[in-house]
mmCIF file of C-alpha atoms in Angstrom:
data_model
loop_
_atom_site.group_PDB
_atom_site.id
_atom_site.type_symbol
_atom_site.label_atom_id
_atom_site.label_comp_id
_atom_site.label_asym_id
_atom_site.label_seq_id
_atom_site.Cartn_x
_atom_site.Cartn_y
_atom_site.Cartn_z
ATOM 1 C CA PHE A 1 37.186 22.568 62.970
ATOM 2 C CA PHE A 2 40.504 22.724 60.311
ATOM 3 C CA PHE A 3 43.291 24.524 60.232
ATOM 4 C CA ALA A 4 43.623 26.910 57.390
ATOM 5 C CA LEU A 5 47.347 26.016 56.502
ATOM 6 C CA HIS A 6 46.757 22.051 56.805
ATOM 7 C CA PRO A 7 43.663 19.950 55.355
ATOM 8 C CA PHE A 8 43.504 18.207 57.895
ATOM 9 C CA PRO A 9 42.772 18.365 61.732
ATOM 10 C CA GLY A 10 45.251 19.250 64.059
ATOM 11 C CA PRO A 11 45.959 16.942 67.154
ATOM 12 C CA MET A 12 44.830 19.491 70.009
ATOM 13 C CA GLU A 13 41.600 19.954 68.041
ATOM 14 C CA PHE A 14 40.142 16.369 68.912
ATOM 15 C CA VAL A 15 40.428 16.927 73.206
ATOM 16 C CA GLN A 16 39.426 19.865 74.955
ATOM 17 C CA LYS A 17 42.124 21.248 77.388
ATOM 18 C CA GLY A 18 41.769 19.197 80.641
ATOM 19 C CA GLU A 19 39.838 16.851 79.261
ATOM 20 C CA ASP A 20 39.985 13.319 80.716
ATOM 21 C CA ILE A 21 40.760 10.799 77.960
ATOM 22 C CA TYR A 22 40.299 7.608 80.199
ATOM 23 C CA ALA A 23 36.702 8.739 80.400
ATOM 24 C CA CYS A 24 36.265 9.746 77.176
ATOM 25 C CA LEU A 25 36.817 6.313 75.892
ATOM 26 C CA GLY A 26 34.764 4.468 79.083
ATOM 27 C CA VAL A 27 37.822 3.007 80.678
ATOM 28 C CA ALA A 28 39.643 3.502 83.807
ATOM 29 C CA LYS A 29 43.322 5.025 84.260
ATOM 30 C CA ASP A 30 44.566 1.737 85.737
ATOM 31 C CA ALA A 31 42.916 0.206 82.197
ATOM 32 C CA SER A 32 44.992 -2.757 80.749
ATOM 33 C CA PRO A 33 46.181 -2.563 76.944
ATOM 34 C CA GLU A 34 43.715 -4.940 76.525
ATOM 35 C CA GLU A 35 40.695 -3.102 78.100
ATOM 36 C CA ILE A 36 41.572 -0.266 76.061
ATOM 37 C CA LYS A 37 41.673 -1.831 72.721
ATOM 38 C CA LYS A 38 38.717 -3.353 73.431
ATOM 39 C CA ALA A 39 37.054 0.159 74.648
ATOM 40 C CA TYR A 40 38.149 1.844 71.369
ATOM 41 C CA TYR A 41 37.032 -1.022 68.933
ATOM 42 C CA LYS A 42 33.665 -1.432 70.674
ATOM 43 C CA SER A 43 33.141 2.804 70.319
ATOM 44 C CA ALA A 44 34.771 2.956 66.672
ATOM 45 C CA MET A 45 32.127 0.161 65.706
ATOM 46 C CA LYS A 46 29.432 2.696 66.914
ATOM 47 C CA TYR A 47 31.076 5.728 65.435
ATOM 48 C CA HIS A 48 32.599 4.715 62.280
ATOM 49 C CA PRO A 49 31.750 7.224 59.584
ATOM 50 C CA ASP A 50 31.072 3.968 57.058
ATOM 51 C CA ARG A 51 28.496 2.589 59.378
ATOM 52 C CA CYS A 52 26.720 5.436 61.056
ATOM 53 C CA GLU A 53 23.275 5.627 59.499
ATOM 54 C CA GLY A 54 22.409 9.117 61.666
ATOM 55 C CA ASP A 55 24.793 12.557 61.939
ATOM 56 C CA LYS A 56 27.674 11.295 59.924
ATOM 57 C CA GLU A 57 29.374 14.590 60.571
ATOM 58 C CA GLU A 58 28.930 14.356 64.351
ATOM 59 C CA ALA A 59 30.362 10.562 63.922
ATOM 60 C CA THR A 60 33.344 11.835 62.151
ATOM 61 C CA LYS A 61 33.818 13.728 64.644
ATOM 62 C CA GLN A 62 33.741 11.503 67.331
ATOM 63 C CA PHE A 63 35.311 8.395 65.536
ATOM 64 C CA GLN A 64 38.270 11.256 64.893
ATOM 65 C CA LYS A 65 38.601 11.936 68.828
ATOM 66 C CA LEU A 66 38.564 8.106 69.100
ATOM 67 C CA GLY A 67 41.213 7.546 67.045
ATOM 68 C CA PHE A 68 43.044 10.055 68.684
ATOM 69 C CA ILE A 69 42.767 8.861 72.284
ATOM 70 C CA ASN A 70 43.466 5.475 71.060
ATOM 71 C CA MET A 71 46.836 6.580 69.648
ATOM 72 C CA ILE A 72 47.974 7.897 72.902
ATOM 73 C CA LEU A 73 46.633 5.485 75.309
ATOM 74 C CA SER A 74 47.838 2.383 73.202
ATOM 75 C CA ASP A 75 51.724 3.959 72.828
ATOM 76 C CA PRO A 76 53.174 3.476 76.385
ATOM 77 C CA GLU A 77 55.360 6.567 75.857
ATOM 78 C CA LYS A 78 52.749 8.322 75.223
ATOM 79 C CA ARG A 79 50.388 7.367 77.738
ATOM 80 C CA LYS A 80 53.292 7.304 80.452
ATOM 81 C CA VAL A 81 53.292 11.187 79.520
ATOM 82 C CA TYR A 82 49.921 12.077 79.372
ATOM 83 C CA ASP A 83 49.385 10.365 82.824
ATOM 84 C CA ALA A 84 51.978 12.277 84.245
ATOM 85 C CA THR A 85 51.703 15.956 83.034
ATOM 86 C CA GLY A 86 47.956 15.780 81.069
ATOM 87 C CA ASP A 87 49.803 16.892 77.761
ATOM 88 C CA LEU A 88 48.096 15.239 74.609
ATOM 89 C CA GLY A 89 50.971 16.988 72.403
ATOM 90 C CA VAL A 90 51.461 20.193 70.385
ATOM 91 C CA ALA A 91 49.453 22.164 68.060
ATOM 92 C CA SER A 92 49.669 21.494 64.459
ATOM 93 C CA GLU A 93 51.728 24.666 64.039
ATOM 94 C CA ASP A 94 54.258 23.961 66.413
ATOM 95 C CA LEU A 95 55.122 20.549 64.657
ATOM 96 C CA ASP A 96 58.179 20.246 62.619
ATOM 97 C CA SER A 97 58.182 18.813 59.010
ATOM 98 C CA ASP A 98 58.646 14.967 59.972
ATOM 99 C CA ALA A 99 56.295 15.167 62.872
ATOM 100 C CA LEU A 100 54.115 17.040 60.851
ATOM 101 C CA ARG A 101 53.869 13.960 58.288
ATOM 102 C CA MET A 102 53.809 11.635 60.717
ATOM 103 C CA TRP A 103 50.345 13.051 61.762
ATOM 104 C CA LYS A 104 49.269 13.376 58.448
ATOM 105 C CA ASP A 105 49.968 9.698 57.276
ATOM 106 C CA TYR A 106 47.950 8.754 60.674
ATOM 107 C CA PHE A 107 44.985 10.836 59.711
ATOM 108 C CA ASP A 108 45.115 9.341 56.215
ATOM 109 C CA ASN A 109 44.868 6.035 57.431
ATOM 110 C CA MET A 110 42.019 6.687 60.055
ATOM 111 C CA PHE A 111 39.256 5.949 57.765
ATOM 112 C CA THR A 112 39.915 2.565 57.083
ATOM 113 C CA PRO A 113 36.881 0.770 56.090
ATOM 114 C CA VAL A 114 34.891 -1.707 58.197
ATOM 115 C CA THR A 115 34.700 -5.333 56.340
ATOM 116 C CA GLU A 116 31.227 -7.226 56.868
ATOM 117 C CA LYS A 117 33.943 -10.140 58.509
ATOM 118 C CA GLU A 118 34.973 -7.679 60.986
ATOM 119 C CA VAL A 119 31.689 -6.589 62.237
ATOM 120 C CA GLU A 120 30.586 -10.353 62.487
ATOM 121 C CA SER A 121 33.729 -11.266 64.248
ATOM 122 C CA PHE A 122 33.286 -8.352 66.440
ATOM 123 C CA ALA A 123 29.555 -9.442 66.821
ATOM 124 C CA ALA A 124 30.504 -13.008 67.788
ATOM 125 C CA LYS A 125 32.453 -12.266 71.087
ATOM 126 C CA TYR A 126 30.353 -9.221 71.998
ATOM 127 C CA LYS A 127 26.889 -10.606 72.309
ATOM 128 C CA GLY A 128 25.791 -12.476 75.051
ATOM 129 C CA SER A 129 29.062 -11.567 76.923
ATOM 130 C CA ALA A 130 29.692 -9.565 80.044
ATOM 131 C CA ASP A 131 30.565 -6.426 78.338
ATOM 132 C CA GLU A 132 27.336 -5.761 76.364
ATOM 133 C CA LYS A 133 25.411 -6.741 79.718
ATOM 134 C CA THR A 134 27.602 -3.763 80.993
ATOM 135 C CA ASP A 135 26.824 -1.909 78.320
ATOM 136 C CA LEU A 136 23.066 -2.276 78.617
ATOM 137 C CA VAL A 137 22.788 -1.793 82.167
ATOM 138 C CA GLU A 138 24.867 1.388 82.110
ATOM 139 C CA ALA A 139 22.953 2.514 78.607
ATOM 140 C CA TYR A 140 19.177 1.455 81.298
ATOM 141 C CA ARG A 141 20.971 3.784 84.126
ATOM 142 C CA THR A 142 21.723 6.303 80.948
ATOM 143 C CA GLY A 143 18.018 6.438 79.742
ATOM 144 C CA ASP A 144 15.850 6.119 82.855
ATOM 145 C CA GLY A 145 14.967 2.622 81.346
ATOM 146 C CA SER A 146 14.259 3.925 77.751
ATOM 147 C CA MET A 147 14.677 1.262 75.523
ATOM 148 C CA ASP A 148 15.207 3.825 72.837
ATOM 149 C CA VAL A 149 18.336 4.839 74.515
ATOM 150 C CA ILE A 150 19.539 1.332 74.855
ATOM 151 C CA MET A 151 19.059 1.114 71.172
ATOM 152 C CA SER A 152 21.324 4.106 70.401
ATOM 153 C CA ASN A 153 23.498 3.472 72.912
ATOM 154 C CA VAL A 154 24.581 -0.374 73.037
ATOM 155 C CA PRO A 155 26.618 -1.304 69.755
ATOM 156 C CA LEU A 156 25.414 -3.408 67.347
ATOM 157 C CA SER A 157 21.800 -3.283 68.720
ATOM 158 C CA GLU A 158 18.592 -3.974 66.049
ATOM 159 C CA CYS A 159 15.014 -4.445 66.588
ATOM 160 C CA SER A 160 15.375 -8.350 66.257
ATOM 161 C CA GLU A 161 18.126 -7.875 69.548
ATOM 162 C CA GLU A 162 15.061 -6.006 71.715
ATOM 163 C CA ASP A 163 13.415 -9.627 73.147
ATOM 164 C CA ARG A 164 16.966 -10.474 74.157
ATOM 165 C CA TYR A 165 17.750 -7.193 75.732
ATOM 166 C CA ARG A 166 14.155 -7.018 77.535
ATOM 167 C CA GLU A 167 15.206 -10.596 78.888
ATOM 168 C CA ILE A 168 18.075 -9.710 80.136
ATOM 169 C CA VAL A 169 16.782 -6.462 81.626
ATOM 170 C CA GLU A 170 14.016 -8.339 83.189
ATOM 171 C CA GLY A 171 16.336 -10.598 84.885
ATOM 172 C CA LEU A 172 18.068 -7.997 86.713
ATOM 173 C CA PHE A 173 14.802 -6.407 87.603
ATOM 174 C CA LYS A 174 14.537 -10.141 89.715
ATOM 175 C CA SER A 175 17.731 -9.776 90.727
ATOM 176 C CA GLY A 176 17.817 -6.613 92.229
ATOM 177 C CA GLU A 177 20.111 -4.777 89.971
ATOM 178 C CA LEU A 178 17.853 -3.027 88.215
ATOM 179 C CA ALA A 179 14.517 -1.435 89.321
ATOM 180 C CA PRO A 180 11.271 -0.772 86.524
ATOM 181 C CA THR A 181 10.903 2.535 85.815
ATOM 182 C CA PRO A 182 7.349 4.408 83.546
ATOM 183 C CA LYS A 183 9.998 5.044 80.740
ATOM 184 C CA TRP A 184 10.569 1.146 80.196
ATOM 185 C CA THR A 185 7.248 0.300 80.470
ATOM 186 C CA LYS A 186 6.165 2.902 78.126
ATOM 187 C CA THR A 187 9.060 2.617 75.996
ATOM 188 C CA ASN A 188 8.062 -1.426 75.725
ATOM 189 C CA SER A 189 4.561 -0.501 74.649
ATOM 190 C CA LYS A 190 3.460 -2.407 71.811
ATOM 191 C CA ALA A 191 3.323 0.960 69.704
ATOM 192 C CA ALA A 192 6.709 2.018 70.974
ATOM 193 C CA ILE A 193 8.063 -1.154 69.593
ATOM 194 C CA ALA A 194 6.338 -1.035 65.900
ATOM 195 C CA ARG A 195 7.517 2.614 65.814
ATOM 196 C CA ARG A 196 10.994 1.699 66.310
ATOM 197 C CA LYS A 197 10.419 -1.200 63.866
ATOM 198 C CA LYS A 198 9.222 1.366 60.999
ATOM 199 C CA ALA A 199 12.080 3.873 62.001
ATOM 200 C CA GLU A 200 14.603 0.807 61.275
ATOM 201 C CA ARG A 201 12.773 0.068 58.212
ATOM 202 C CA ALA A 202 13.104 3.454 56.989
ATOM 203 C CA GLU A 203 16.620 4.191 57.944
ATOM 204 C CA ARG A 204 17.525 0.694 56.317
ATOM 205 C CA LYS A 205 15.413 1.524 53.149
ATOM 206 C CA GLU A 206 17.364 5.134 53.355
ATOM 207 C CA PHE A 207 21.036 3.453 53.286
ATOM 208 C CA GLU A 208 20.034 0.939 50.758
ATOM 209 C CA GLU A 209 19.343 3.544 48.690
ATOM 210 C CA ASP A 210 22.329 5.843 49.072
ATOM 211 C CA THR A 211 24.379 2.554 48.714
ATOM 212 C CA GLN A 212 22.880 2.460 45.216
ATOM 213 C CA ALA A 213 22.956 5.949 44.512
ATOM 214 C CA GLU A 214 26.865 5.941 45.142
ATOM 215 C CA ARG A 215 27.469 2.665 43.379
ATOM 216 C CA THR A 216 25.272 3.719 40.313
ATOM 217 C CA LYS A 217 27.464 7.107 40.593
ATOM 218 C CA LYS A 218 30.892 4.648 40.489
ATOM 219 C CA SER A 219 29.373 2.451 37.873
ATOM 220 C CA LYS A 220 28.986 5.509 35.704
ATOM 221 C CA ARG A 221 31.888 7.168 36.355
ATOM 222 C CA ASP A 222 33.993 4.109 35.606
ATOM 223 C CA ASP A 223 31.667 3.771 32.577
ATOM 224 C CA ALA A 224 32.972 6.751 31.368
ATOM 225 C CA ALA A 225 36.348 6.536 32.008
ATOM 226 C CA MET A 226 35.861 3.405 30.003
ATOM 227 C CA ASP A 227 34.389 5.198 26.869
ATOM 228 C CA VAL A 228 36.807 7.642 26.997
ATOM 229 C CA GLU A 229 39.591 5.326 26.623
ATOM 230 C CA ALA A 230 37.682 3.722 24.101
ATOM 231 C CA LEU A 231 37.115 6.453 22.251
ATOM 232 C CA ARG A 232 41.055 7.777 22.659
ATOM 233 C CA ALA A 233 42.038 4.048 21.678
ATOM 234 C CA ALA A 234 39.553 4.397 18.539
ATOM 235 C CA ILE A 235 41.220 7.469 17.836
ATOM 236 C CA VAL A 236 44.666 6.436 18.073
ATOM 237 C CA GLU A 237 43.714 3.934 15.725
ATOM 238 C CA ARG A 238 41.962 5.466 13.165
ATOM 239 C CA ARG A 239 44.799 8.555 13.365
ATOM 240 C CA SER A 240 47.160 4.962 12.795
ATOM 241 C CA THR A 241 45.441 3.773 10.144
ATOM 242 C CA GLY A 242 45.227 7.124 8.086
ATOM 243 C CA PHE A 243 48.842 7.611 8.250
ATOM 244 C CA ASP A 244 49.639 4.371 7.142
ATOM 245 C CA ASP A 245 46.863 5.191 4.131
ATOM 246 C CA LEU A 246 48.609 8.270 3.874
ATOM 247 C CA PHE A 247 52.012 6.874 3.408
ATOM 248 C CA ALA A 248 50.730 4.018 1.381
ATOM 249 C CA LYS A 249 49.469 6.737 -1.284
ATOM 250 C CA LEU A 250 52.683 8.854 -1.133
ATOM 251 C CA GLU A 251 54.376 6.056 -1.717
ATOM 252 C CA ARG A 252 52.512 4.627 -4.412
ATOM 253 C CA LYS A 253 52.300 8.368 -6.086
ATOM 254 C CA TYR A 254 56.111 8.983 -5.694
ATOM 255 C CA ALA A 255 56.810 5.611 -7.023
ATOM 256 C CA ALA A 256 54.460 6.065 -10.291
ATOM 257 C CA ALA A 257 56.238 9.704 -10.558
ATOM 258 C CA GLU A 258 59.426 8.187 -10.560
ATOM 259 C CA THR A 259 58.571 5.427 -12.814
ATOM 260 C CA GLU A 260 57.357 8.085 -15.509
ATOM 261 C CA ALA A 261 60.227 10.441 -15.475
ATOM 262 C CA THR A 262 62.058 6.936 -15.833
ATOM 263 C CA ALA A 263 60.143 6.212 -18.778
ATOM 264 C CA LYS A 264 60.449 10.169 -20.514
ATOM 265 C CA LYS A 265 64.240 10.049 -19.672
ATOM 266 C CA PRO A 266 65.914 10.369 -23.732
ATOM 267 C CA LYS A 267 68.536 7.087 -23.803
ATOM 268 C CA ALA A 268 71.847 7.677 -25.564
ATOM 269 C CA GLY A 269 73.086 6.497 -28.667
ATOM 270 C CA PRO A 270 74.752 7.275 -32.092
ATOM 271 C CA LYS A 271 72.336 9.910 -33.193
ATOM 272 C CA ALA A 272 72.762 11.775 -30.387
ATOM 273 C CA GLY A 273 76.388 11.619 -30.589
ATOM 274 C CA LYS A 274 76.495 13.156 -34.454
ATOM 275 C CA ALA A 275 74.341 15.885 -33.501
ATOM 276 C CA LYS A 276 76.709 17.116 -30.632
ATOM 277 C CA LYS A 277 79.282 17.238 -33.504
ATOM 278 C CA LYS A 278 77.247 18.993 -36.194
ATOM 279 C CA ALA A 279 76.851 21.587 -33.599
ATOM 280 C CA LYS A 280 80.167 21.957 -33.189
#
């Protein structure tokens, strides 16, 4: 998945040659910039590694792919080139240093955390919207009426949303847009509903435990860093104090020695002068 020479994926590793990136994003070729942005955001919410509770490695690959597709289709010039030639760019080993650096910056900044505020804002606009209904119908048809498939494919789906989904689908039965299927009946039985709720509780518990474990690890790392800093400060202080004490002791020692030497030094006087004369 990664080039040996570079610690990040090359642009051509996200999309297979000849693959329709409009279809990957789920939009028409004449989709407006706003439609592309909406489709990308909806898909990114589904596959963002920070929010995925399933196969994170596969979700990461999908998220990278979506990010690359969005980079192409949200840029008028790149989109124009793709529409005309099907060209998505060049492989990493063919990029010059400036282009390589730009690509690396894009890849490094791809994994921005999804905040609760962003999720709430998206949910407020999405739930009950025409987009959600379209996704629900598409998921119903994809899974031949399976509520399990609906729950896996509709963004922000939780067991608490199932009653609302059933109400929408049953309304579509009445209008003739959809038809009931054996899978719909089977996956909406009391046993199936209970199974999904149990699985959701287990996933939520695992997610919370993983989150708590990560917080504990971070806390320990922070505490360890603080302990190291505290130890370093204590050593510096101790050494500083030790040096101060040493200098004080040396100062006292040599000051005392100097005083003693001064006291023992003979004083010049008359007798000393006479002694010198006799010696002559």
